[in-house]
CSV table of C-alpha atoms in Angstrom, one decimal:
chain,number,residue,atom,x,y,z
A,912,ARG,CA,-19.3,8.4,-8.6
A,913,ALA,CA,-21.2,11.3,-11.2
A,914,LEU,CA,-24.3,8.8,-11.4
A,915,SER,CA,-24.8,7.5,-8.2
A,916,PHE,CA,-24.6,10.8,-5.9
A,917,GLY,CA,-27.2,12.4,-9.1
A,918,ARG,CA,-24.9,15.3,-10.0
A,919,PHE,CA,-24.7,14.3,-14.2
A,920,SER,CA,-27.1,12.5,-16.6
A,921,GLY,CA,-26.2,11.3,-19.7
A,922,SER,CA,-24.0,9.5,-21.3
A,923,PHE,CA,-19.5,8.6,-21.1
A,924,PHE,CA,-18.5,9.7,-23.8
A,925,ALA,CA,-21.5,13.5,-22.6
A,926,PHE,CA,-19.8,14.2,-19.4
A,927,PHE,CA,-15.9,14.1,-19.8
A,928,PRO,CA,-15.7,16.8,-21.2
A,929,SER,CA,-16.6,17.8,-17.4
A,930,PHE,CA,-14.4,15.7,-15.7
A,931,PHE,CA,-11.6,18.5,-15.2
A,932,ASN,CA,-13.8,20.9,-13.6
A,933,GLY,CA,-13.1,21.1,-10.7
A,934,ILE,CA,-11.6,18.6,-7.9
A,935,TYR,CA,-13.3,15.9,-5.9
A,936,THR,CA,-12.7,15.3,-2.7
A,937,GLY,CA,-14.8,13.9,-1.1
A,938,PRO,CA,-19.1,12.0,-1.1
A,939,GLN,CA,-19.9,16.2,-0.6
A,940,SER,CA,-18.0,17.9,-2.8
A,941,THR,CA,-19.1,18.9,-6.8
A,942,GLY,CA,-15.8,18.8,-8.6
A,943,ASN,CA,-15.1,15.1,-10.3
A,944,TYR,CA,-11.4,15.9,-11.4
A,945,ASP,CA,-10.4,12.7,-9.6
A,946,TRP,CA,-6.4,10.9,-9.0
A,947,GLY,CA,-8.6,7.9,-8.5
A,948,HIS,CA,-5.5,4.6,-7.2
A,949,LEU,CA,-2.3,7.1,-8.1
A,950,TRP,CA,-2.8,9.0,-5.1
A,951,PHE,CA,0.3,6.7,-4.2
A,952,LEU,CA,2.4,7.4,-6.1
A,953,ALA,CA,1.3,11.7,-4.3
A,954,TYR,CA,2.4,10.1,-1.7
A,955,LEU,CA,4.9,8.6,-2.3
A,956,PHE,CA,6.7,11.0,-3.8
A,957,ALA,CA,5.5,13.3,-0.6
A,958,PHE,CA,6.8,11.9,1.5
A,959,SER,CA,10.4,10.3,-0.3
A,960,ALA,CA,10.7,14.2,-0.1
A,961,LEU,CA,9.8,15.0,3.1
A,962,ALA,CA,12.4,12.3,4.6
A,963,LEU,CA,15.2,12.7,2.0
A,964,PRO,CA,18.1,15.0,4.7
A,965,VAL,CA,17.7,12.1,6.8
A,966,LEU,CA,17.7,8.7,3.8
A,967,LEU,CA,20.4,11.2,2.9
A,968,SER,CA,22.5,10.8,6.2
A,969,ILE,CA,21.9,7.8,7.1
A,970,ARG,CA,22.9,6.7,3.4
A,971,ARG,CA,26.0,9.5,4.3
A,972,ASN,CA,26.9,7.2,7.5
A,973,GLY,CA,26.2,4.1,6.5
A,974,GLU,CA,27.1,1.5,9.3
A,975,ALA,CA,27.7,4.7,12.2
A,976,SER,CA,24.1,6.0,12.1
A,977,ARG,CA,23.5,7.8,14.9
A,978,ILE,CA,19.9,7.0,13.8
A,979,LEU,CA,20.7,3.4,13.1
A,980,SER,CA,22.1,2.3,16.3
A,981,VAL,CA,19.2,3.5,17.7
A,982,ALA,CA,16.6,1.7,14.8
A,983,ARG,CA,18.8,-1.8,16.2
A,984,HIS,CA,18.0,-1.3,20.0
A,985,PHE,CA,14.1,-2.2,18.4
A,986,ALA,CA,15.6,-5.6,17.5
A,987,THR,CA,15.2,-7.5,20.6
A,988,MET,CA,12.0,-7.8,22.5
A,989,PRO,CA,9.1,-6.0,24.0
A,990,LEU,CA,11.0,-3.0,22.4
A,991,LEU,CA,10.3,-4.5,18.9
A,992,LEU,CA,6.8,-4.5,19.3
A,993,LEU,CA,6.9,-1.5,21.4
A,994,PRO,CA,6.7,0.6,18.3
A,995,ALA,CA,3.1,-0.9,18.0
A,996,LEU,CA,1.3,2.3,21.0
A,997,TRP,CA,2.8,4.6,18.3
A,998,THR,CA,0.7,3.3,15.5
A,999,GLY,CA,-2.1,2.9,17.3
A,1000,LEU,CA,-1.9,6.4,18.9
A,1001,LEU,CA,-1.8,8.1,15.9
A,1002,GLU,CA,-4.6,6.3,14.6
A,1003,ALA,CA,-6.4,6.9,18.1
A,1004,LEU,CA,-5.9,11.3,17.1
A,1005,PHE,CA,-6.3,11.0,14.1
A,1006,ARG,CA,-8.7,8.8,12.3
A,1007,PRO,CA,-12.0,9.6,13.9
A,1008,GLY,CA,-11.3,13.3,12.4
A,1009,TRP,CA,-9.7,12.2,8.4
A,1010,PRO,CA,-10.7,9.0,9.0
A,1011,GLY,CA,-9.7,8.9,4.8
A,1012,ALA,CA,-9.8,11.3,2.0
A,1013,PHE,CA,-6.6,10.5,-0.1
A,1014,ASN,CA,-6.3,13.7,-0.7
A,1015,LEU,CA,-2.6,14.0,0.9
A,1016,VAL,CA,-3.7,17.7,2.0
A,1017,SER,CA,-5.8,17.4,4.3
A,1018,ASP,CA,-5.6,13.3,4.6
A,1019,TRP,CA,-3.8,13.7,8.1
A,1020,ALA,CA,-4.8,10.0,9.5
A,1021,ASN,CA,-3.2,7.9,6.4
A,1022,VAL,CA,0.0,10.9,5.9
A,1023,SER,CA,0.7,9.3,10.0
A,1024,MET,CA,0.3,6.4,9.0
A,1025,PHE,CA,1.6,6.1,6.0
A,1026,LEU,CA,5.2,8.0,6.2
A,1027,SER,CA,6.0,6.5,9.7
A,1028,PHE,CA,6.0,3.3,7.5
A,1029,PHE,CA,7.9,4.5,5.1
A,1030,LEU,CA,10.4,5.1,7.2
A,1031,ALA,CA,10.7,2.0,9.4
A,1032,GLY,CA,10.7,-0.3,6.1
A,1033,TYR,CA,14.0,1.9,5.1
A,1034,LEU,CA,15.2,2.1,8.1
A,1035,ALA,CA,14.5,-2.0,8.5
A,1036,GLY,CA,16.4,-2.2,4.7
A,1037,SER,CA,18.8,-0.2,5.9
A,1038,ALA,CA,19.3,-2.3,9.2
A,1039,PRO,CA,20.0,-6.2,8.7
A,1040,GLU,CA,19.2,-6.5,12.6
A,1041,LEU,CA,15.8,-5.6,12.1
A,1042,LEU,CA,15.1,-8.1,9.8
A,1043,GLN,CA,16.4,-11.2,11.4
A,1044,ALA,CA,13.9,-9.5,14.6
A,1045,PHE,CA,11.4,-9.5,12.2
A,1046,GLU,CA,12.1,-13.5,11.5
A,1047,VAL,CA,12.3,-14.0,14.5
A,1048,HIS,CA,9.8,-12.9,16.6
A,1049,ARG,CA,6.7,-13.2,13.7
A,1050,ARG,CA,4.8,-15.5,16.1
A,1051,PRO,CA,4.4,-12.9,18.6
A,1052,ALA,CA,3.3,-9.6,15.6
A,1053,LEU,CA,1.2,-12.3,14.9
A,1054,ILE,CA,0.0,-12.8,18.0
A,1055,LEU,CA,-0.8,-8.7,18.4
A,1056,GLY,CA,-1.5,-8.3,14.8
A,1057,ALA,CA,-5.1,-10.7,15.6
A,1058,THR,CA,-5.5,-10.1,19.1
A,1059,ALA,CA,-5.7,-6.2,17.8
A,1060,PHE,CA,-7.6,-7.2,14.8
A,1061,LEU,CA,-10.1,-9.7,16.6
A,1062,ALA,CA,-10.4,-6.5,19.0
A,1063,ARG,CA,-11.9,-3.9,16.9
A,1064,ILE,CA,-13.7,-6.5,15.4
A,1065,ALA,CA,-15.7,-6.7,18.0
A,1066,THR,CA,-16.3,-3.6,18.7
A,1067,TYR,CA,-18.2,-2.6,16.2
A,1068,ALA,CA,-20.0,-5.9,16.7
A,1069,LEU,CA,-20.7,-4.5,20.3
A,1070,VAL,CA,-21.3,-0.9,21.1
A,1071,ALA,CA,-22.6,1.8,18.4
A,1072,VAL,CA,-19.3,3.2,16.7
A,1073,PRO,CA,-20.3,6.7,16.1
A,1074,ASP,CA,-18.0,8.6,13.2
A,1075,GLY,CA,-16.0,11.5,14.8
A,1076,TYR,CA,-14.8,12.5,17.9
A,1077,ASN,CA,-16.2,9.6,20.4
A,1078,ALA,CA,-14.7,6.8,22.9
A,1079,ALA,CA,-16.3,3.6,21.5
A,1080,ASN,CA,-14.5,5.6,17.7
A,1081,VAL,CA,-10.6,6.0,19.3
A,1082,VAL,CA,-10.4,3.1,20.7
A,1083,ALA,CA,-11.8,0.9,17.2
A,1084,GLN,CA,-9.0,2.9,15.6
A,1085,ALA,CA,-6.3,2.5,18.0
A,1086,PHE,CA,-6.9,-1.8,18.4
A,1087,ARG,CA,-6.3,-0.4,13.7
A,1088,GLY,CA,-3.5,1.1,14.8
A,1089,LEU,CA,-2.1,-1.9,17.5
A,1090,ALA,CA,-2.4,-4.5,14.3
A,1091,ALA,CA,-1.3,-3.0,11.5
A,1092,TYR,CA,1.8,-3.2,12.8
A,1093,GLY,CA,2.0,-6.5,14.7
A,1094,LEU,CA,0.5,-7.9,11.3
A,1095,VAL,CA,3.5,-5.9,9.3
A,1096,ILE,CA,5.5,-7.5,10.3
A,1097,ALA,CA,4.9,-10.9,10.9
A,1098,ALA,CA,4.0,-10.5,7.2
A,1099,MET,CA,7.6,-9.7,6.8
A,1100,GLY,CA,9.0,-11.7,9.4
A,1101,TYR,CA,7.2,-15.5,7.4
A,1102,GLY,CA,7.8,-13.8,4.2
A,1103,ARG,CA,11.4,-14.3,5.2
A,1104,ARG,CA,11.2,-17.8,6.6
A,1105,TYR,CA,9.2,-18.7,3.6
A,1106,LEU,CA,9.5,-16.6,0.9
A,1107,ASN,CA,13.5,-16.0,1.2
A,1108,VAL,CA,14.0,-17.4,-1.9
A,1109,GLN,CA,14.9,-16.0,-5.4
A,1110,GLY,CA,13.8,-17.2,-9.0
A,1111,LYS,CA,11.7,-17.0,-12.1
A,1112,MET,CA,8.8,-16.3,-11.1
A,1113,LEU,CA,10.0,-13.7,-8.6
A,1114,GLY,CA,11.5,-12.1,-11.6
A,1115,ILE,CA,8.1,-11.6,-13.6
A,1116,ALA,CA,6.3,-11.2,-10.2
A,1117,ARG,CA,8.5,-7.6,-9.8
A,1118,ASP,CA,8.3,-6.5,-13.6
A,1119,LEU,CA,4.6,-6.8,-13.4
A,1120,SER,CA,4.4,-5.0,-10.4
A,1121,PHE,CA,4.6,-1.7,-11.0
A,1122,PRO,CA,2.4,-2.2,-14.6
A,1123,LEU,CA,-0.1,-4.1,-12.8
A,1124,PHE,CA,0.0,-0.9,-10.7
A,1125,ILE,CA,-0.4,1.4,-12.7
A,1126,LEU,CA,-3.0,0.1,-16.0
A,1127,HIS,CA,-5.0,-3.4,-13.8
A,1128,TYR,CA,-8.2,0.5,-13.8
A,1129,ALA,CA,-8.5,1.1,-17.9
A,1130,PRO,CA,-9.2,-2.1,-19.1
A,1131,LEU,CA,-10.8,-3.0,-15.7
A,1132,THR,CA,-13.1,-0.2,-16.2
A,1133,ALA,CA,-13.3,-0.8,-19.8
A,1134,ALA,CA,-14.2,-5.0,-19.9
A,1135,THR,CA,-16.6,-4.5,-16.4
A,1136,TYR,CA,-18.1,-1.6,-18.2
A,1137,LEU,CA,-18.9,-4.0,-22.2
A,1138,LEU,CA,-19.8,-7.1,-19.4
A,1139,LEU,CA,-22.0,-4.5,-17.5
A,1140,ASN,CA,-25.7,-5.3,-20.0
A,1141,SER,CA,-24.0,-9.0,-21.0
A,1142,GLY,CA,-26.3,-10.4,-18.8
A,1143,LEU,CA,-24.1,-13.1,-17.5
A,1144,SER,CA,-23.7,-14.1,-13.7
A,1145,ILE,CA,-22.1,-11.9,-11.7
A,1146,TRP,CA,-18.4,-13.7,-10.3
A,1147,THR,CA,-18.0,-14.9,-15.1
A,1148,ARG,CA,-18.2,-10.9,-15.3
A,1149,TRP,CA,-15.6,-10.1,-12.6
A,1150,LEU,CA,-13.2,-13.3,-13.8
A,1151,LEU,CA,-13.6,-11.9,-17.5
A,1152,ALA,CA,-13.0,-8.7,-16.4
A,1153,VAL,CA,-10.1,-9.4,-14.4
A,1154,ALA,CA,-8.3,-11.3,-17.0
A,1155,ALA,CA,-9.3,-9.0,-19.0
A,1156,SER,CA,-7.0,-6.4,-16.7
A,1157,TRP,CA,-4.2,-9.0,-16.3
A,1158,SER,CA,-3.7,-9.2,-19.8
A,1159,PHE,CA,-3.5,-6.2,-21.3
A,1160,VAL,CA,-1.0,-5.8,-19.1
A,1161,VAL,CA,0.7,-9.0,-19.3
A,1162,VAL,CA,1.1,-8.1,-23.0
A,1163,PHE,CA,2.2,-4.7,-22.5
A,1164,THR,CA,4.7,-5.2,-19.9
A,1165,PHE,CA,6.4,-8.2,-22.4
A,1166,LEU,CA,5.7,-5.4,-25.1
A,1167,ALA,CA,7.3,-2.7,-22.6
A,1168,ARG,CA,11.5,-4.5,-22.2
A,1169,PHE,CA,11.9,-3.8,-25.6
A,1170,ILE,CA,11.2,0.2,-25.6
A,1171,PRO,CA,13.4,1.7,-22.7
A,1172,PRO,CA,12.3,4.3,-22.1
A,1173,VAL,CA,9.0,2.8,-21.0
A,1174,ARG,CA,10.8,0.4,-19.7
A,1175,SER,CA,12.9,2.7,-17.2
A,1176,PHE,CA,9.4,4.1,-15.8
A,1177,PHE,CA,8.0,1.4,-14.9
A,1178,GLY,CA,10.7,-0.3,-13.7
A,1179,ILE,CA,10.9,-3.0,-15.8
A,1180,ARG,CA,14.2,-5.2,-16.7
A,1181,GLN,CA,15.9,-5.4,-19.8
A,1182,PRO,CA,15.0,-9.5,-21.4
A,1183,SER,CA,19.2,-9.5,-21.6
A,1184,VAL,CA,19.8,-9.3,-18.0
A,1185,ARG,CA,16.2,-10.9,-17.4
A,1186,ALA,CA,18.3,-14.4,-19.4
A,1187,LYS,CA,21.4,-14.3,-17.4
A,1188,GLN,CA,19.8,-14.0,-14.0
A,1189,ARG,CA,20.2,-18.1,-11.5
A,1190,PRO,CA,17.5,-18.8,-9.2
A,1191,GLY,CA,19.4,-18.6,-6.0
A,1192,PRO,CA,19.2,-17.6,-2.6
A,1193,ILE,CA,18.7,-13.7,-1.9
A,1194,ALA,CA,20.7,-13.7,1.3
A,1195,SER,CA,21.7,-15.7,4.3
A,1196,ARG,CA,19.8,-16.3,7.8
């Protein structure tokens, strides 16, 4: 990045000591320190802390929670799709001004959207009626999401959409919010309908998920750097880099099962638990 923006000239090892000089906040920033893809963990921690009173209230009151009582009303049509207006409004209000810097303190579009989905996900997990509604009404949700997605593409194709607050950009971002909600509900509905089973491969995928998110970037970057001047085709280099990254994560996950602190940090099951589990349905529909 520093090379691309013309802020540095030299080798990686010459650059590394300056990596901690200032915080990178965008293309115009003079800082270098950046949390990269780990921004998600910081956001998730902040959302968990902010929402903790609500989450504890739901957990404490259980089925008698007033919050869940209100949420259950959205298990029917057309109320199930009504929150799409909320996500569309958030995108229209915030995305033109804060397109997404992932710096937590000045990233209102992402913060408002992700926090909304975070809370909605907890509510859905606490109210089975909502999950059932996602499955039953998956087609209308898919139609909403796909239509809004295509409308957004059409907006960019038919008119000029400058950055910042203007009519075209506000409309385009509103379609983005509508599409986000519709497609997420559709994905959950179709997943519940066709993937609602437990099995060995699902358990393996679960064990790999968090290590893959945390660790994939370092081996991927190293492999890409080593293959950069190899003379191989772009697709060959891409396949080799991805294979190297995945292989590293698989080996790490396997070894981490036998190291309790590492296993606990990455949410990997114990070997004995893995062996005792048998395939079976997650829940009856």
